Amino acid sequence: MELQELLDRITREYRAVLGRKFCGLYLHGSAALGGFHPGRSDLDFLAVVDRPPHICEKLRLLGFLCALSPQGPKKGIEMSVVLASVCQRPVLDMPFELHYSPMWRELCESDPLRLCITAGRTDPDLPAHFRVARERGKALFGPPPDEIFAPVPDGLYRESVYLDLRASREELGGDAASVLLNLCRTLAFEREGFLLSKAGGGEWALNNLGLRDPAPLRRALDCCIGGLPMEADSACEQLCGELMGLLGIE
């Protein structure tokens, strides 16, 4: 399914299910940053509501996403439903009303009610998502993103992003290109304040970092742009260590 058709279906369904409590639907991630590739990217979006959705509404959304996922991008769909009031008060551990990602698809199909019980649950990735949504995101429905999402301070954005980066070495074997490019775009933010796609981060790094061996990064970019897998080797491991060192991550 083409991206625009997919987005139109999602927007229609969320409007139908959430009704008057639905404030807006916002793209972030690669589809907003210009690096989306259906063979390699996932589709990231945030749904904003002015009051908590009912259990039956959550179940309808989960059923819809489970059915839609095979027709979407190869890496799947990731989304969170959040309260508008939460979007105005960013903190590290932000509460959410519903979350769906490929990691939870099996549970969504076998016991979706468990995913609907979110009281007390938080997500430290949300501050980073909110900042990208505010500064680079696209409104599929609702007012402009900067009217929904409060500014996320640099320090909070950094905390949110670095939680994942610390496991970069361990994750190289699963998705080497994604890991390397993610480190690069974080360096672009640290040094110049840029919010870039993974491919944009890789291109920035090639032009600005003076890496000891840029070959693995060029390979990562080729894989990212072409939607191809990339296997980690010793050169990838060395580059990963170099990038983490530049970020001050041990």
Coordinates of C-alpha atoms in Angstrom, one line a residue:
M1 CA 0.0 0.0 0.0
E2 CA 1.3 3.5 -0.9
L3 CA 2.2 5.7 2.1
Q4 CA -0.4 8.3 1.5
E5 CA -3.2 5.7 1.2
L6 CA -2.0 4.2 4.4
L7 CA -2.0 7.5 6.2
D8 CA -5.5 8.4 4.9
R9 CA -6.8 5.0 6.2
I10 CA -5.3 5.6 9.6
T11 CA -6.6 9.1 9.8
R12 CA -10.2 8.0 8.9
E13 CA -10.2 5.2 11.4
Y14 CA -8.9 7.2 14.3
R15 CA -11.4 10.0 13.6
A16 CA -14.2 7.4 13.5
V17 CA -13.1 5.6 16.7
L18 CA -12.1 8.5 18.9
G19 CA -14.7 11.0 17.9
R20 CA -14.9 14.3 19.7
K21 CA -12.0 13.4 22.1
F22 CA -9.6 13.2 19.1
C23 CA -7.4 16.3 19.0
G24 CA -4.9 15.4 16.4
L25 CA -2.7 12.9 14.6
Y26 CA 1.0 13.6 14.1
L27 CA 3.8 12.0 12.1
H28 CA 7.3 11.8 13.5
G29 CA 10.2 9.6 12.6
S30 CA 11.4 8.9 9.1
A31 CA 8.1 9.7 7.4
A32 CA 8.3 13.2 8.9
L33 CA 12.1 13.7 8.5
G34 CA 12.3 12.7 4.9
G35 CA 14.0 9.3 5.2
F36 CA 11.1 7.0 4.9
H37 CA 11.6 3.8 2.9
P38 CA 8.8 1.1 2.9
G39 CA 11.3 -1.7 2.8
R40 CA 13.4 -0.5 5.8
S41 CA 11.4 2.1 7.8
D42 CA 8.6 1.8 10.3
L43 CA 5.8 4.3 10.4
D44 CA 5.7 6.4 13.6
F45 CA 2.8 8.6 14.7
L46 CA 1.2 10.1 17.8
A47 CA -2.5 10.3 18.4
V48 CA -3.6 13.1 20.8
V49 CA -6.8 13.0 22.8
D50 CA -8.3 15.4 25.3
R51 CA -9.5 12.6 27.6
P52 CA -8.7 9.0 28.1
P53 CA -10.2 6.6 25.5
H54 CA -12.6 3.9 26.6
I55 CA -11.4 0.2 26.6
C56 CA -13.7 -0.5 23.6
E57 CA -12.1 2.3 21.7
K58 CA -8.6 1.0 22.5
L59 CA -9.6 -2.5 21.4
R60 CA -10.9 -1.2 18.1
L61 CA -7.7 0.7 17.4
L62 CA -5.5 -2.3 18.3
G63 CA -7.6 -4.5 16.0
F64 CA -7.3 -2.0 13.2
L65 CA -3.6 -1.8 13.5
C66 CA -3.1 -5.5 13.7
A67 CA -5.1 -6.0 10.5
L68 CA -3.4 -3.0 8.8
S69 CA 0.2 -3.9 9.7
P70 CA 0.8 -6.5 7.0
Q71 CA -0.1 -3.9 4.4
G72 CA 2.2 -1.3 5.8
P73 CA 6.0 -0.8 5.8
K74 CA 8.2 -3.8 6.4
K75 CA 9.3 -2.8 9.9
G76 CA 5.7 -2.2 10.9
I77 CA 3.7 0.6 12.6
E78 CA 4.5 2.2 15.9
M79 CA 2.1 4.6 17.6
S80 CA 1.1 6.0 21.0
V81 CA -2.1 7.6 22.1
V82 CA -1.4 10.4 24.6
L83 CA -3.4 13.1 26.4
A84 CA -3.1 16.7 25.2
S85 CA -2.4 17.7 28.8
V86 CA 0.7 15.4 28.8
C87 CA 2.0 16.9 25.6
Q88 CA 2.2 20.3 27.3
R89 CA 4.2 19.0 30.3
P90 CA 7.2 17.0 28.9
V91 CA 9.1 14.9 31.5
L92 CA 11.3 11.8 31.0
D93 CA 8.8 9.2 32.1
M94 CA 5.7 10.3 30.2
P95 CA 2.4 8.5 30.6
F96 CA 0.5 7.2 27.6
E97 CA -3.0 5.9 27.0
L98 CA -2.2 3.2 24.5
H99 CA 0.9 1.9 22.6
Y100 CA 1.3 -0.4 19.7
S101 CA 4.4 -1.6 17.9
P102 CA 5.6 -4.7 16.1
M103 CA 7.1 -5.9 19.5
W104 CA 3.5 -6.1 20.8
R105 CA 1.8 -7.5 17.8
E106 CA 1.7 -11.1 19.0
L107 CA 0.1 -10.0 22.3
C108 CA -2.2 -7.7 20.5
E109 CA -3.6 -10.7 18.6
S110 CA -3.7 -13.1 21.6
D111 CA -4.7 -10.9 24.5
P112 CA -5.3 -7.2 23.4
L113 CA -7.0 -6.3 26.7
R114 CA -3.6 -6.5 28.4
L115 CA -2.3 -3.7 26.1
C116 CA -5.3 -1.6 27.0
I117 CA -4.4 -1.5 30.7
T118 CA -1.9 1.3 30.9
A119 CA -2.5 2.9 34.3
G120 CA 0.9 3.9 35.7
R121 CA 2.8 2.9 32.6
T122 CA 5.3 5.4 31.1
D123 CA 7.6 5.7 28.1
P124 CA 10.9 7.5 28.2
D125 CA 11.1 7.6 24.4
L126 CA 8.1 10.0 24.2
P127 CA 10.1 13.3 24.9
A128 CA 12.2 12.6 21.8
H129 CA 9.1 11.8 19.8
F130 CA 7.4 15.0 21.0
R131 CA 10.4 17.2 20.0
V132 CA 10.6 15.7 16.5
A133 CA 6.8 16.0 16.1
R134 CA 6.8 19.6 17.2
E135 CA 9.8 20.7 15.1
R136 CA 9.7 18.5 12.1
G137 CA 6.4 16.6 12.3
K138 CA 3.4 16.6 10.1
A139 CA -0.2 17.0 11.2
L140 CA -2.4 14.4 9.5
F141 CA -5.4 15.8 11.5
G142 CA -5.7 18.7 14.0
P143 CA -3.9 21.9 14.6
P144 CA -0.2 22.5 13.8
P145 CA 2.2 20.4 16.0
D146 CA 3.6 23.4 17.8
E147 CA 0.1 24.2 19.1
I148 CA -0.1 20.7 20.7
F149 CA 3.4 19.8 21.8
A150 CA 5.3 22.1 24.2
P151 CA 9.0 22.6 23.6
V152 CA 11.2 19.8 24.8
P153 CA 14.4 21.1 26.4
D154 CA 17.7 19.9 25.0
G155 CA 18.6 18.1 28.3
L156 CA 15.4 16.1 28.3
Y157 CA 15.6 15.3 24.6
R158 CA 19.2 14.1 25.2
E159 CA 18.2 11.9 28.2
S160 CA 15.4 10.3 26.1
V161 CA 17.6 9.6 23.1
Y162 CA 20.6 8.3 25.1
L163 CA 18.6 5.6 26.9
D164 CA 18.6 3.6 23.6
L165 CA 22.1 4.6 22.4
R166 CA 23.8 2.9 25.4
A167 CA 22.8 -0.5 24.0
S168 CA 24.2 0.3 20.5
R169 CA 27.0 -2.3 20.6
E170 CA 24.6 -5.1 21.6
E171 CA 22.1 -4.1 18.9
L172 CA 24.6 -4.1 16.0
G173 CA 23.9 -7.7 15.2
G174 CA 20.2 -7.0 14.6
D175 CA 20.3 -3.9 12.5
A176 CA 23.8 -2.5 12.0
A177 CA 22.8 0.2 9.5
S178 CA 20.1 1.6 11.8
V179 CA 22.4 1.6 14.8
L180 CA 25.3 3.4 13.1
L181 CA 23.0 6.0 11.4
N182 CA 21.2 6.7 14.7
L183 CA 24.5 7.4 16.4
C184 CA 25.4 9.8 13.5
R185 CA 22.2 11.8 13.7
T186 CA 22.6 12.1 17.5
L187 CA 26.0 13.6 16.9
A188 CA 24.4 16.0 14.4
F189 CA 22.1 17.2 17.1
E190 CA 24.8 17.5 19.7
R191 CA 27.1 19.5 17.5
E192 CA 24.7 21.6 15.4
G193 CA 21.2 21.1 16.9
F194 CA 19.9 19.3 13.8
L195 CA 17.0 16.9 13.9
L196 CA 17.7 14.6 11.0
S197 CA 16.6 11.3 9.5
K198 CA 19.0 8.3 9.8
A199 CA 20.1 8.8 6.2
G200 CA 20.5 12.5 6.8
G201 CA 22.6 11.8 9.9
G202 CA 24.8 9.5 8.0
E203 CA 25.4 12.0 5.2
W204 CA 26.1 14.7 7.8
A205 CA 28.7 12.5 9.5
L206 CA 30.5 11.7 6.3
N207 CA 30.8 15.4 5.6
N208 CA 31.7 16.6 9.1
L209 CA 33.3 14.0 11.3
G210 CA 36.6 12.9 9.6
L211 CA 36.1 9.3 10.6
R212 CA 39.0 6.9 10.7
D213 CA 37.3 4.5 8.3
P214 CA 34.1 5.8 6.7
A215 CA 33.5 2.7 4.6
P216 CA 31.1 1.0 7.0
L217 CA 29.1 4.2 7.2
R218 CA 28.9 4.5 3.4
R219 CA 27.7 0.9 3.4
A220 CA 25.1 1.7 6.0
L221 CA 23.8 4.6 3.9
D222 CA 23.5 2.4 0.8
C223 CA 21.6 -0.2 2.8
C224 CA 19.3 2.4 4.3
I225 CA 18.5 4.1 1.0
G226 CA 18.1 0.8 -0.8
G227 CA 16.1 -0.9 2.0
L228 CA 18.6 -3.7 2.4
P229 CA 19.9 -5.5 5.5
M230 CA 23.4 -4.9 6.7
E231 CA 25.4 -7.4 8.6
A232 CA 27.8 -6.2 11.3
D233 CA 31.5 -7.0 11.0
S234 CA 34.6 -5.9 12.8
A235 CA 34.7 -2.6 10.9
C236 CA 31.2 -1.8 11.9
E237 CA 32.1 -2.6 15.5
Q238 CA 35.1 -0.2 15.4
L239 CA 33.0 2.6 13.8
C240 CA 30.2 2.0 16.5
G241 CA 32.8 2.4 19.2
E242 CA 34.3 5.5 17.6
L243 CA 30.8 7.2 17.3
M244 CA 29.9 6.3 20.8
G245 CA 33.2 7.7 22.0
L246 CA 32.5 11.0 20.2
L247 CA 29.1 11.1 22.1
G248 CA 30.8 10.3 25.4
I249 CA 29.0 7.0 25.8
E250 CA 31.1 4.2 27.3

